[in-house]
Coordinates of N, CA and C in Angstrom, one line a residue:
Chain A
X192 N -3.0 19.3 -1.4 CA -2.8 18.0 -0.7 C -3.9 17.1 -1.1
X193 N -3.5 15.9 -1.5 CA -4.6 14.9 -1.8 C -5.1 14.4 -0.4
X194 N -6.3 13.7 -0.4 CA -6.9 13.3 0.8 C -6.1 12.4 1.7
X195 N -5.6 11.3 1.1 CA -4.9 10.3 1.8 C -3.6 10.0 1.0
X196 N -2.5 10.3 1.6 CA -1.2 10.1 1.0 C -0.4 9.0 1.6
X197 N 0.2 8.2 0.7 CA 1.0 7.0 1.2 C 2.4 7.1 0.6
X198 N 3.4 6.9 1.5 CA 4.8 6.8 1.1 C 5.5 5.6 1.7
X199 N 6.4 5.0 1.0 CA 6.8 5.2 -0.4 C 5.7 4.6 -1.3
X200 N 5.7 4.9 -2.5 CA 4.8 4.3 -3.5 C 5.3 2.9 -3.9
X201 N 6.6 2.7 -3.9 CA 7.2 1.4 -4.2 C 8.3 1.1 -3.2
X202 N 8.4 -0.1 -2.8 CA 9.4 -0.5 -1.8 C 9.9 -2.0 -2.1
X203 N 11.2 -2.1 -2.3 CA 11.7 -3.5 -2.4 C 12.6 -3.7 -1.2
X204 N 12.4 -4.9 -0.6 CA 13.2 -5.2 0.6 C 13.5 -6.6 0.7
X205 N 14.6 -6.9 1.4 CA 15.0 -8.3 1.6 C 14.3 -8.8 2.9
X206 N 14.3 -10.1 3.1 CA 13.6 -10.7 4.2 C 14.1 -10.3 5.5
X207 N 15.4 -9.8 5.6 CA 15.9 -9.4 6.9 C 15.9 -7.9 7.2
X208 N 15.4 -7.2 6.2 CA 15.3 -5.7 6.4 C 14.2 -5.3 7.3
X209 N 14.3 -4.1 7.8 CA 13.2 -3.4 8.5 C 12.9 -2.1 7.8
X210 N 11.6 -2.0 7.4 CA 11.2 -0.8 6.7 C 9.8 -0.4 7.3
X211 N 9.4 0.8 6.9 CA 8.1 1.3 7.3 C 7.3 1.9 6.2
X212 N 6.0 1.7 6.2 CA 5.1 2.4 5.3 C 4.4 3.5 6.1
X213 N 4.2 4.6 5.4 CA 3.6 5.8 6.1 C 2.3 6.2 5.3
X214 N 1.3 6.6 6.1 CA 0.0 7.1 5.6 C -0.3 8.3 6.3
X215 N -0.8 9.3 5.6 CA -1.2 10.6 6.2 C -2.5 11.0 5.5
X216 N -3.5 11.3 6.4 CA -4.8 11.8 5.8 C -5.1 13.3 6.2
X217 N -5.6 14.0 5.2 CA -5.8 15.5 5.4 C -7.3 15.8 5.4
X218 N -8.1 14.8 5.8 CA -9.6 14.9 5.7 C -10.2 15.1 7.0
X219 N -9.5 15.1 8.1 CA -10.1 15.3 9.4 C -10.8 14.1 9.9
X220 N -10.5 12.9 9.3 CA -11.1 11.7 9.7 C -10.5 11.2 11.0
X221 N -11.3 10.3 11.7 CA -10.8 9.8 13.0 C -10.6 8.3 13.0
X222 N -10.8 7.6 11.9 CA -10.5 6.2 11.8 C -9.7 5.9 10.6
X223 N -8.7 5.0 10.8 CA -7.8 4.7 9.7 C -7.6 3.2 9.6
X224 N -7.3 2.7 8.4 CA -7.2 1.3 8.2 C -6.0 0.9 7.3
X225 N -5.5 -0.3 7.5 CA -4.6 -0.9 6.6 C -5.3 -2.1 5.9
X226 N -5.2 -2.1 4.6 CA -5.7 -3.2 3.8 C -4.6 -3.8 3.0
X227 N -4.6 -5.1 2.7 CA -3.6 -5.7 1.8 C -4.3 -6.2 0.6
X228 N -3.8 -5.8 -0.6 CA -4.3 -6.2 -1.9 C -3.3 -7.1 -2.6
X229 N -3.6 -8.4 -2.7 CA -2.8 -9.3 -3.4 C -3.5 -9.6 -4.7
X230 N -2.7 -10.1 -5.7 CA -3.3 -10.4 -7.0 C -4.3 -11.5 -6.9
X231 N -5.4 -11.3 -7.6 CA -6.5 -12.3 -7.7 C -7.1 -12.6 -6.4
X232 N -7.0 -11.8 -5.4 CA -7.6 -12.0 -4.1 C -8.4 -10.8 -3.7
X233 N -9.4 -10.9 -2.9 CA -10.1 -9.7 -2.4 C -9.2 -8.9 -1.4
X234 N -9.5 -7.7 -1.3 CA -8.8 -6.9 -0.3 C -9.0 -7.5 1.1
X235 N -7.9 -7.5 1.8 CA -7.9 -8.1 3.2 C -7.7 -7.0 4.2
X236 N -8.7 -6.8 5.1 CA -8.5 -5.8 6.2 C -7.4 -6.4 7.1
X237 N -6.5 -5.5 7.5 CA -5.4 -5.9 8.4 C -5.6 -5.3 9.8
X238 N -5.7 -4.0 9.8 CA -5.8 -3.3 11.1 C -6.8 -2.1 11.0
X239 N -7.4 -1.8 12.2 CA -8.3 -0.7 12.3 C -7.9 0.2 13.5
X240 N -7.9 1.5 13.3 CA -7.6 2.4 14.4 C -8.7 3.4 14.4
X241 N -9.3 3.6 15.6 CA -10.3 4.6 15.9 C -9.7 5.5 16.9
X242 N -9.7 6.8 16.6 CA -9.2 7.8 17.6 C -7.8 7.3 18.2
X243 N -7.0 6.9 17.3 CA -5.6 6.4 17.6 C -5.5 5.1 18.3
X244 N -6.6 4.5 18.7 CA -6.6 3.2 19.4 C -6.9 2.1 18.4
X245 N -6.1 1.1 18.5 CA -6.3 -0.1 17.6 C -7.5 -0.8 18.1
X246 N -8.5 -1.0 17.2 CA -9.7 -1.6 17.5 C -9.9 -3.0 16.8
X247 N -9.0 -3.3 15.9 CA -9.0 -4.5 15.3 C -7.7 -4.9 14.7
X248 N -7.3 -6.2 14.9 CA -6.1 -6.8 14.3 C -6.7 -8.1 13.7
X249 N -6.7 -8.1 12.4 CA -7.4 -9.2 11.7 C -6.4 -10.4 11.6
X250 N -5.9 -10.9 12.7 CA -5.0 -12.1 12.7 C -3.8 -11.9 11.8
X251 N -3.2 -10.7 11.9 CA -2.1 -10.3 11.1 C -0.8 -10.8 11.8
X252 N 0.1 -11.4 11.1 CA 1.4 -11.9 11.7 C 2.1 -10.7 12.3
X253 N 2.9 -11.1 13.4 CA 3.6 -10.0 14.2 C 4.7 -9.4 13.4
X254 N 5.1 -9.9 12.3 CA 6.1 -9.2 11.4 C 5.6 -7.9 10.8
X255 N 4.2 -7.7 11.0 CA 3.6 -6.4 10.6 C 3.2 -5.7 11.9
X256 N 3.7 -4.5 12.1 CA 3.5 -3.8 13.4 C 2.9 -2.4 13.1
X257 N 1.7 -2.2 13.3 CA 1.1 -0.8 13.1 C 1.4 0.2 14.2
X258 N 1.4 1.4 13.8 CA 1.5 2.5 14.8 C 0.7 3.7 14.3
X259 N -0.1 4.2 15.3 CA -0.9 5.4 15.0 C -0.7 6.5 16.0
X260 N 0.2 7.4 15.8 CA 0.6 8.4 16.8 C -0.5 9.4 17.0
X261 N -1.3 9.7 15.9 CA -2.4 10.6 16.0 C -3.4 10.3 15.0
X262 N -4.5 11.0 14.9 CA -5.6 10.6 14.0 C -5.3 10.8 12.6
X263 N -4.2 11.6 12.3 CA -3.9 11.9 10.9 C -2.8 11.0 10.3
X264 N -2.1 10.2 11.1 CA -0.9 9.5 10.7 C -1.1 8.0 11.1
X265 N -0.7 7.2 10.1 CA -0.7 5.7 10.4 C 0.6 5.1 9.7
X266 N 1.2 4.3 10.5 CA 2.4 3.6 10.0 C 2.2 2.1 10.0
X267 N 3.0 1.4 9.1 CA 3.0 0.0 9.1 C 4.5 -0.4 9.1
X268 N 5.0 -0.9 10.3 CA 6.4 -1.3 10.4 C 6.6 -2.7 9.9
X269 N 7.6 -2.9 9.1 CA 7.8 -4.2 8.5 C 9.1 -4.8 8.9
X270 N 9.1 -6.1 9.3 CA 10.3 -6.7 9.8 C 10.3 -8.2 9.5
X271 N 11.4 -8.7 8.9 CA 11.5 -10.1 8.5 C 10.3 -10.6 7.8
X272 N 10.0 -9.9 6.7 CA 8.9 -10.3 5.9 C 9.2 -11.5 5.0
X273 N 8.2 -12.1 4.5 CA 8.3 -13.3 3.6 C 7.9 -12.9 2.1
X274 N 8.4 -13.6 1.1 CA 8.1 -13.3 -0.2 C 6.5 -13.2 -0.5
X275 N 5.8 -14.0 0.3 CA 4.3 -14.0 0.1 C 3.7 -12.8 0.6
X276 N 4.5 -11.9 1.3 CA 3.9 -10.6 1.8 C 4.0 -9.6 0.7
X277 N 4.6 -9.9 -0.4 CA 4.6 -8.9 -1.5 C 3.2 -8.6 -1.9
X278 N 2.8 -7.4 -2.0 CA 1.4 -7.0 -2.3 C 1.4 -5.4 -2.3
X279 N 0.2 -5.0 -2.6 CA -0.1 -3.5 -2.6 C -0.8 -3.3 -1.2
X280 N -0.2 -2.4 -0.4 CA -0.8 -2.1 0.9 C -1.5 -0.8 0.8
X281 N -2.8 -0.8 1.1 CA -3.6 0.4 1.0 C -4.0 0.9 2.4
X282 N -3.9 2.2 2.5 CA -4.3 2.9 3.7 C -5.7 3.6 3.3
X283 N -6.6 3.6 4.3 CA -7.9 4.2 4.1 C -8.3 4.9 5.3
X284 N -9.2 5.9 5.2 CA -9.7 6.6 6.4 C -11.2 6.9 6.2
X285 N -11.8 7.1 7.3 CA -13.3 7.4 7.3 C -13.6 8.3 8.5
X286 N -14.6 9.1 8.4 CA -15.1 9.8 9.6 C -16.1 8.9 10.3
X287 N -15.7 8.4 11.4 CA -16.5 7.5 12.2 C -17.2 8.2 13.3
X288 N -18.4 8.6 13.0 CA -19.3 9.3 14.0 C -20.7 9.0 13.7
X289 N -21.5 8.8 14.8 CA -22.9 8.5 14.7 C -23.6 9.6 13.9
X290 N -24.4 9.2 12.9 CA -25.2 10.1 12.1 C -24.4 10.9 11.1
X291 N -23.1 10.7 11.0 CA -22.3 11.5 10.1 C -21.4 10.6 9.3
X292 N -21.9 9.5 8.9 CA -21.0 8.5 8.3 C -21.7 7.9 7.1
X293 N -21.2 8.1 5.9 CA -21.8 7.6 4.7 C -21.2 6.2 4.4
X294 N -20.2 5.8 5.2 CA -19.6 4.5 4.9 C -18.5 4.5 3.9
X295 N -18.3 5.7 3.3 CA -17.3 5.8 2.2 C -15.9 5.8 2.8
X296 N -15.1 4.9 2.4 CA -13.7 4.9 2.7 C -13.0 5.7 1.7
X297 N -12.0 6.5 2.2 CA -11.1 7.2 1.3 C -9.7 6.6 1.3
X298 N -9.3 6.2 0.1 CA -8.1 5.4 0.0 C -6.9 6.2 -0.5
X299 N -5.7 5.8 0.0 CA -4.5 6.3 -0.6 C -4.2 5.5 -1.9
X300 N -3.1 5.9 -2.6 CA -2.7 5.2 -3.8 C -2.0 3.9 -3.6
X301 N -1.6 3.6 -2.4 CA -1.0 2.4 -2.0 C 0.5 2.4 -2.1
X302 N 1.1 1.4 -1.3 CA 2.5 1.2 -1.4 C 2.7 -0.2 -1.9
X303 N 3.4 -0.3 -3.1 CA 3.7 -1.6 -3.7 C 4.9 -2.2 -3.1
X304 N 4.8 -3.3 -2.4 CA 5.9 -3.9 -1.6 C 6.3 -5.2 -2.3
X305 N 7.6 -5.3 -2.6 CA 8.2 -6.5 -3.1 C 9.2 -7.0 -2.1
X306 N 9.0 -8.2 -1.7 CA 9.9 -8.9 -0.7 C 10.8 -9.9 -1.5
X307 N 12.1 -9.7 -1.5 CA 12.9 -10.7 -2.2 C 13.5 -11.8 -1.3
Chain B
X34 N -20.2 -14.3 9.2 CA -19.3 -13.4 8.4 C -19.9 -13.2 7.0
X35 N -19.6 -12.0 6.5 CA -20.2 -11.7 5.2 C -19.2 -12.2 4.1
X36 N -19.7 -12.5 3.0 CA -18.9 -12.8 1.8 C -19.5 -12.0 0.6
X37 N -18.6 -11.6 -0.3 CA -18.9 -10.9 -1.5 C -18.3 -11.6 -2.7
X38 N -19.0 -11.9 -3.7 CA -18.6 -12.7 -4.8 C -18.8 -11.9 -6.1
X39 N -17.7 -11.7 -6.8 CA -17.8 -11.2 -8.2 C -17.3 -12.3 -9.1
X40 N -18.2 -12.8 -9.9 CA -18.0 -13.9 -10.8 C -17.3 -13.7 -12.1
X41 N -17.1 -12.4 -12.4 CA -16.6 -12.0 -13.7 C -15.2 -11.4 -13.5
X42 N -14.1 -12.2 -13.7 CA -12.8 -11.7 -13.5 C -12.4 -10.6 -14.4
X43 N -12.9 -10.7 -15.7 CA -12.6 -9.7 -16.7 C -13.8 -9.4 -17.5
X44 N -14.0 -8.2 -17.9 CA -15.0 -7.8 -18.9 C -14.5 -6.8 -19.9
X45 N -15.1 -6.7 -21.0 CA -14.7 -5.7 -22.0 C -15.9 -5.1 -22.7
X46 N -15.8 -3.9 -23.1 CA -17.0 -3.2 -23.7 C -16.4 -2.2 -24.7
X47 N -17.2 -2.0 -25.7 CA -16.8 -0.9 -26.7 C -17.3 0.4 -26.1
X48 N -16.5 1.4 -26.4 CA -16.8 2.8 -26.1 C -18.2 3.1 -26.5
X49 N -18.9 3.8 -25.6 CA -20.3 4.3 -25.8 C -21.4 3.1 -25.6
X50 N -20.9 1.9 -25.4 CA -21.8 0.8 -25.1 C -22.1 0.7 -23.6
X51 N -23.0 -0.2 -23.3 CA -23.4 -0.4 -21.9 C -22.9 -1.7 -21.4
X52 N -22.4 -1.8 -20.1 CA -21.9 -3.0 -19.6 C -22.4 -3.1 -18.2
X53 N -22.6 -4.4 -17.7 CA -23.1 -4.7 -16.4 C -22.2 -5.6 -15.7
X54 N -21.8 -5.2 -14.5 CA -20.9 -6.0 -13.7 C -21.7 -6.7 -12.6
X55 N -21.4 -7.9 -12.3 CA -22.3 -8.7 -11.3 C -21.6 -8.8 -10.0
X56 N -22.4 -8.8 -9.0 CA -22.0 -9.0 -7.6 C -23.1 -9.7 -6.8
X57 N -22.7 -10.7 -6.0 CA -23.6 -11.3 -5.1 C -22.9 -11.3 -3.7
X58 N -23.8 -11.3 -2.7 CA -23.2 -11.2 -1.3 C -24.0 -12.1 -0.4
X59 N -23.5 -12.4 0.7 CA -24.2 -13.2 1.7 C -24.1 -12.6 3.1
X60 N -25.2 -12.4 3.7 CA -25.2 -11.8 5.0 C -26.5 -12.2 5.7
X61 N -26.5 -12.2 7.0 CA -27.7 -12.4 7.8 C -28.3 -11.1 8.3
X62 N -27.6 -10.0 8.0 CA -28.0 -8.7 8.5 C -29.1 -8.1 7.6
X63 N -29.9 -7.2 8.2 CA -31.0 -6.6 7.5 C -30.7 -5.2 7.0
X64 N -29.8 -4.6 7.7 CA -29.4 -3.2 7.2 C -27.9 -3.1 7.1
X65 N -27.5 -2.6 6.0 CA -26.1 -2.5 5.6 C -25.9 -1.6 4.4
X66 N -24.6 -1.3 4.1 CA -24.3 -0.6 2.9 C -23.7 -1.5 1.9
X67 N -23.9 -1.2 0.6 CA -23.2 -1.8 -0.5 C -22.5 -0.7 -1.3
X68 N -21.4 -1.1 -1.9 CA -20.6 -0.1 -2.6 C -20.0 -0.7 -3.9
X69 N -19.8 0.1 -4.8 CA -18.9 -0.2 -6.0 C -17.8 0.8 -5.9
X70 N -16.5 0.3 -5.9 CA -15.3 1.1 -5.9 C -14.6 0.8 -7.3
X71 N -14.0 1.9 -7.7 CA -13.2 1.8 -9.0 C -11.7 2.0 -8.7
X72 N -10.9 1.2 -9.2 CA -9.4 1.3 -9.0 C -8.8 1.4 -10.4
X73 N -8.5 2.6 -10.9 CA -7.8 2.7 -12.2 C -6.4 2.2 -12.1
X74 N -5.8 1.9 -13.2 CA -4.4 1.4 -13.1 C -3.5 2.4 -12.4
X75 N -2.8 1.9 -11.4 CA -1.8 2.7 -10.7 C -2.4 4.0 -10.1
X76 N -3.6 4.0 -9.8 CA -4.3 5.1 -9.2 C -5.1 4.7 -8.0
X77 N -5.5 5.6 -7.2 CA -6.2 5.3 -6.0 C -7.6 4.8 -6.2
X78 N -8.1 4.0 -5.3 CA -9.5 3.5 -5.4 C -10.4 4.6 -5.0
X79 N -11.5 4.7 -5.7 CA -12.5 5.8 -5.4 C -13.9 5.2 -5.5
X80 N -14.8 5.8 -4.7 CA -16.1 5.3 -4.7 C -16.9 5.7 -5.9
X81 N -17.6 4.7 -6.5 CA -18.4 5.0 -7.7 C -19.9 5.2 -7.3
X82 N -20.4 4.3 -6.4 CA -21.8 4.4 -6.1 C -22.0 3.6 -4.8
X83 N -23.0 4.1 -4.1 CA -23.3 3.5 -2.7 C -24.8 3.2 -2.6
X84 N -25.2 2.1 -2.0 CA -26.6 1.8 -1.8 C -26.9 1.4 -0.3
X85 N -27.9 2.0 0.2 CA -28.3 1.7 1.6 C -29.3 0.6 1.5
X86 N -29.2 -0.5 2.2 CA -30.0 -1.7 2.1 C -31.5 -1.4 2.4
X87 N -31.8 -0.4 3.2 CA -33.2 -0.2 3.6 C -33.9 0.6 2.5
X88 N -33.1 1.1 1.6 CA -33.8 1.9 0.5 C -34.1 1.0 -0.7
X89 N -35.3 1.0 -1.1 CA -35.7 0.1 -2.2 C -35.3 0.7 -3.6
X90 N -35.2 2.0 -3.6 CA -34.8 2.6 -4.9 C -33.4 2.4 -5.2
X91 N -33.1 2.0 -6.4 CA -31.8 1.8 -6.9 C -31.0 3.1 -7.0
X92 N -29.7 3.1 -6.5 CA -28.9 4.3 -6.6 C -28.5 4.6 -8.0
X93 N -28.3 5.8 -8.3 CA -27.8 6.2 -9.6 C -26.8 7.4 -9.4
X94 N -25.8 7.4 -10.2 CA -24.8 8.5 -10.2 C -24.4 8.7 -11.7
X95 N -25.0 9.6 -12.3 CA -24.7 10.0 -13.7 C -24.8 8.7 -14.6
X96 N -23.7 8.2 -15.2 CA -23.8 7.1 -16.1 C -23.8 5.7 -15.3
X97 N -23.7 5.8 -14.0 CA -23.6 4.6 -13.2 C -24.9 4.4 -12.4
X98 N -25.4 3.1 -12.5 CA -26.6 2.8 -11.7 C -26.4 1.4 -11.2
X99 N -27.2 1.0 -10.2 CA -27.2 -0.3 -9.7 C -28.5 -1.0 -9.8
X100 N -28.5 -2.3 -9.8 CA -29.7 -3.1 -9.7 C -29.6 -3.9 -8.4
X101 N -30.2 -3.4 -7.4 CA -30.1 -3.9 -6.0 C -31.3 -4.8 -5.8
X102 N -31.1 -6.1 -5.7 CA -32.1 -7.1 -5.4 C -31.8 -7.7 -4.0
X103 N -32.5 -7.1 -3.0 CA -32.1 -7.5 -1.6 C -32.5 -9.0 -1.3
X104 N -33.6 -9.4 -1.8 CA -34.0 -10.8 -1.5 C -33.0 -11.8 -2.1
X105 N -32.6 -11.5 -3.3 CA -31.6 -12.3 -4.0 C -30.2 -12.1 -3.6
X106 N -30.0 -11.0 -2.8 CA -28.6 -10.6 -2.4 C -27.7 -10.4 -3.6
X107 N -28.2 -9.6 -4.5 CA -27.5 -9.3 -5.7 C -27.4 -7.8 -5.9
X108 N -26.3 -7.3 -6.4 CA -26.0 -5.9 -6.5 C -25.1 -5.7 -7.7
X109 N -25.7 -5.5 -8.8 CA -25.0 -5.3 -10.1 C -24.8 -3.8 -10.4
X110 N -23.8 -3.5 -11.1 CA -23.4 -2.2 -11.6 C -23.6 -2.1 -13.1
X111 N -24.4 -1.1 -13.5 CA -24.5 -0.8 -14.9 C -23.8 0.5 -15.3
X112 N -22.9 0.4 -16.3 CA -22.2 1.6 -16.8 C -22.8 1.9 -18.2
X113 N -23.4 3.0 -18.3 CA -23.9 3.4 -19.6 C -23.0 4.3 -20.3
X114 N -23.0 4.3 -21.7 CA -22.2 5.2 -22.5 C -20.7 5.1 -22.0
X115 N -20.2 3.9 -22.0 CA -18.9 3.6 -21.5 C -17.8 4.5 -22.1
X116 N -16.9 5.0 -21.3 CA -15.8 5.9 -21.7 C -14.5 5.2 -21.5
X117 N -13.5 5.6 -22.2 CA -12.1 5.0 -22.0 C -11.6 5.2 -20.6
X118 N -12.0 6.3 -20.0 CA -11.6 6.5 -18.6 C -12.3 5.5 -17.6
X119 N -13.2 4.8 -18.0 CA -13.9 3.8 -17.1 C -13.0 2.5 -17.0
X120 N -12.0 2.4 -17.8 CA -11.1 1.2 -17.7 C -10.5 1.2 -16.3
X121 N -10.7 0.1 -15.6 CA -10.3 0.0 -14.2 C -10.7 -1.3 -13.7
X122 N -10.2 -1.6 -12.5 CA -10.7 -2.7 -11.7 C -11.9 -2.2 -10.9
X123 N -13.0 -3.0 -10.8 CA -14.1 -2.6 -10.1 C -14.4 -3.6 -9.0
X124 N -14.5 -3.0 -7.8 CA -14.7 -3.9 -6.6 C -16.1 -3.6 -6.0
X125 N -16.8 -4.7 -5.7 CA -18.1 -4.6 -5.0 C -17.7 -4.8 -3.5
X126 N -18.4 -4.1 -2.6 CA -18.0 -4.2 -1.2 C -19.2 -4.0 -0.3
X127 N -19.2 -4.7 0.8 CA -20.2 -4.7 1.8 C -19.8 -4.1 3.1
X128 N -20.7 -3.4 3.8 CA -20.3 -2.8 5.1 C -21.4 -3.1 6.1
X129 N -21.1 -3.7 7.2 CA -22.1 -3.8 8.3 C -22.3 -2.4 8.9
X130 N -23.4 -2.3 9.6 CA -23.6 -1.0 10.3 C -23.6 -1.3 11.8
X131 N -23.2 -0.3 12.6 CA -23.3 -0.5 14.0 C -24.6 -0.1 14.6
X132 N -24.8 -0.2 15.9 CA -26.1 0.0 16.5 C -26.6 1.4 16.2
X133 N -25.8 2.4 15.9 CA -26.2 3.7 15.6 C -26.5 3.9 14.1
X134 N -26.4 2.8 13.4 CA -26.8 2.9 11.9 C -25.7 3.5 11.1
X135 N -24.5 3.5 11.6 CA -23.4 4.0 10.7 C -22.4 2.9 10.5
X136 N -21.6 3.1 9.5 CA -20.6 2.1 9.1 C -19.4 2.0 10.0
X137 N -18.9 0.8 10.2 CA -17.6 0.7 10.9 C -16.5 1.0 10.0
X138 N -16.7 1.0 8.7 CA -15.7 1.3 7.7 C -14.9 0.0 7.4
X139 N -15.3 -1.1 8.0 CA -14.6 -2.4 7.7 C -15.3 -3.1 6.6
X140 N -14.8 -2.8 5.4 CA -15.5 -3.3 4.2 C -15.1 -4.7 3.9
X141 N -16.0 -5.5 3.4 CA -15.7 -6.8 2.8 C -15.8 -6.7 1.3
X142 N -14.7 -7.0 0.7 CA -14.6 -6.8 -0.8 C -14.7 -8.1 -1.6
X143 N -15.2 -8.0 -2.8 CA -15.2 -9.1 -3.7 C -13.8 -9.1 -4.4
X144 N -13.6 -10.1 -5.3 CA -12.3 -10.3 -5.9 C -12.0 -9.3 -6.9
X145 N -13.0 -8.5 -7.4 CA -12.7 -7.5 -8.4 C -13.0 -8.0 -9.8
X146 N -13.4 -7.1 -10.7 CA -13.6 -7.3 -12.1 C -12.8 -6.3 -12.9
X147 N -11.9 -6.8 -13.7 CA -11.2 -5.8 -14.6 C -12.0 -5.5 -15.8
X148 N -12.3 -4.2 -15.9 CA -13.1 -3.8 -17.1 C -12.2 -3.0 -18.0
X149 N -12.3 -3.4 -19.3 CA -11.5 -2.7 -20.3 C -12.5 -2.1 -21.3
X150 N -12.4 -0.8 -21.5 CA -13.2 -0.1 -22.5 C -12.4 0.1 -23.8
X151 N -12.8 -0.5 -24.9 CA -12.1 -0.4 -26.2 C -12.7 0.8 -27.0
X152 N -11.7 1.5 -27.7 CA -12.2 2.6 -28.6 C -12.9 2.0 -29.8

């Protein structure tokens, strides 16, 4: 099992569809993140979850809805997206504990989303 | 808020040569982490090297080393003896630390530099 697994790897959806992205980490980490990677732009932090609780929503539109049922799984539910939402969505995890944190994020391979 | 700037959108280097990727950042904090991440084509992003701001000694990891200039807020990556497998996009990233001295994991990334290693 790779450390952080994302499915699907590729997704094409229309603006009226509802779909979900899934992330699973097998590293025993307790914090998980969604980042958006668009062409020619820095990675943008979207959401942060610590111990299943959302601790940050970086002004993300409500058409993106995250869900974290446990420390190992993270979902991003997508609804009525816009073409400008087409991007690579990266999931990452870290062990967030005092004195035991190197700051290294572990990333999945990403889900390439195309909104038509 | 912190910002990270990578001024080189693309770089190329011949195999076995040395290349340096530039990164500058802006912060008012005194303690933080800096990172270089590598994202190969269609593959996951992985950590290349990490620098703790309170350490004056530059970090090294095999063929990868950094030149950390804290006063100038500069953090460049040097890749020696470049290999074809080094072809990737490289991201410079900044992480604030919490009161306990550990990272929140909320990294601020630069725009990335596409590095191509030619045979």
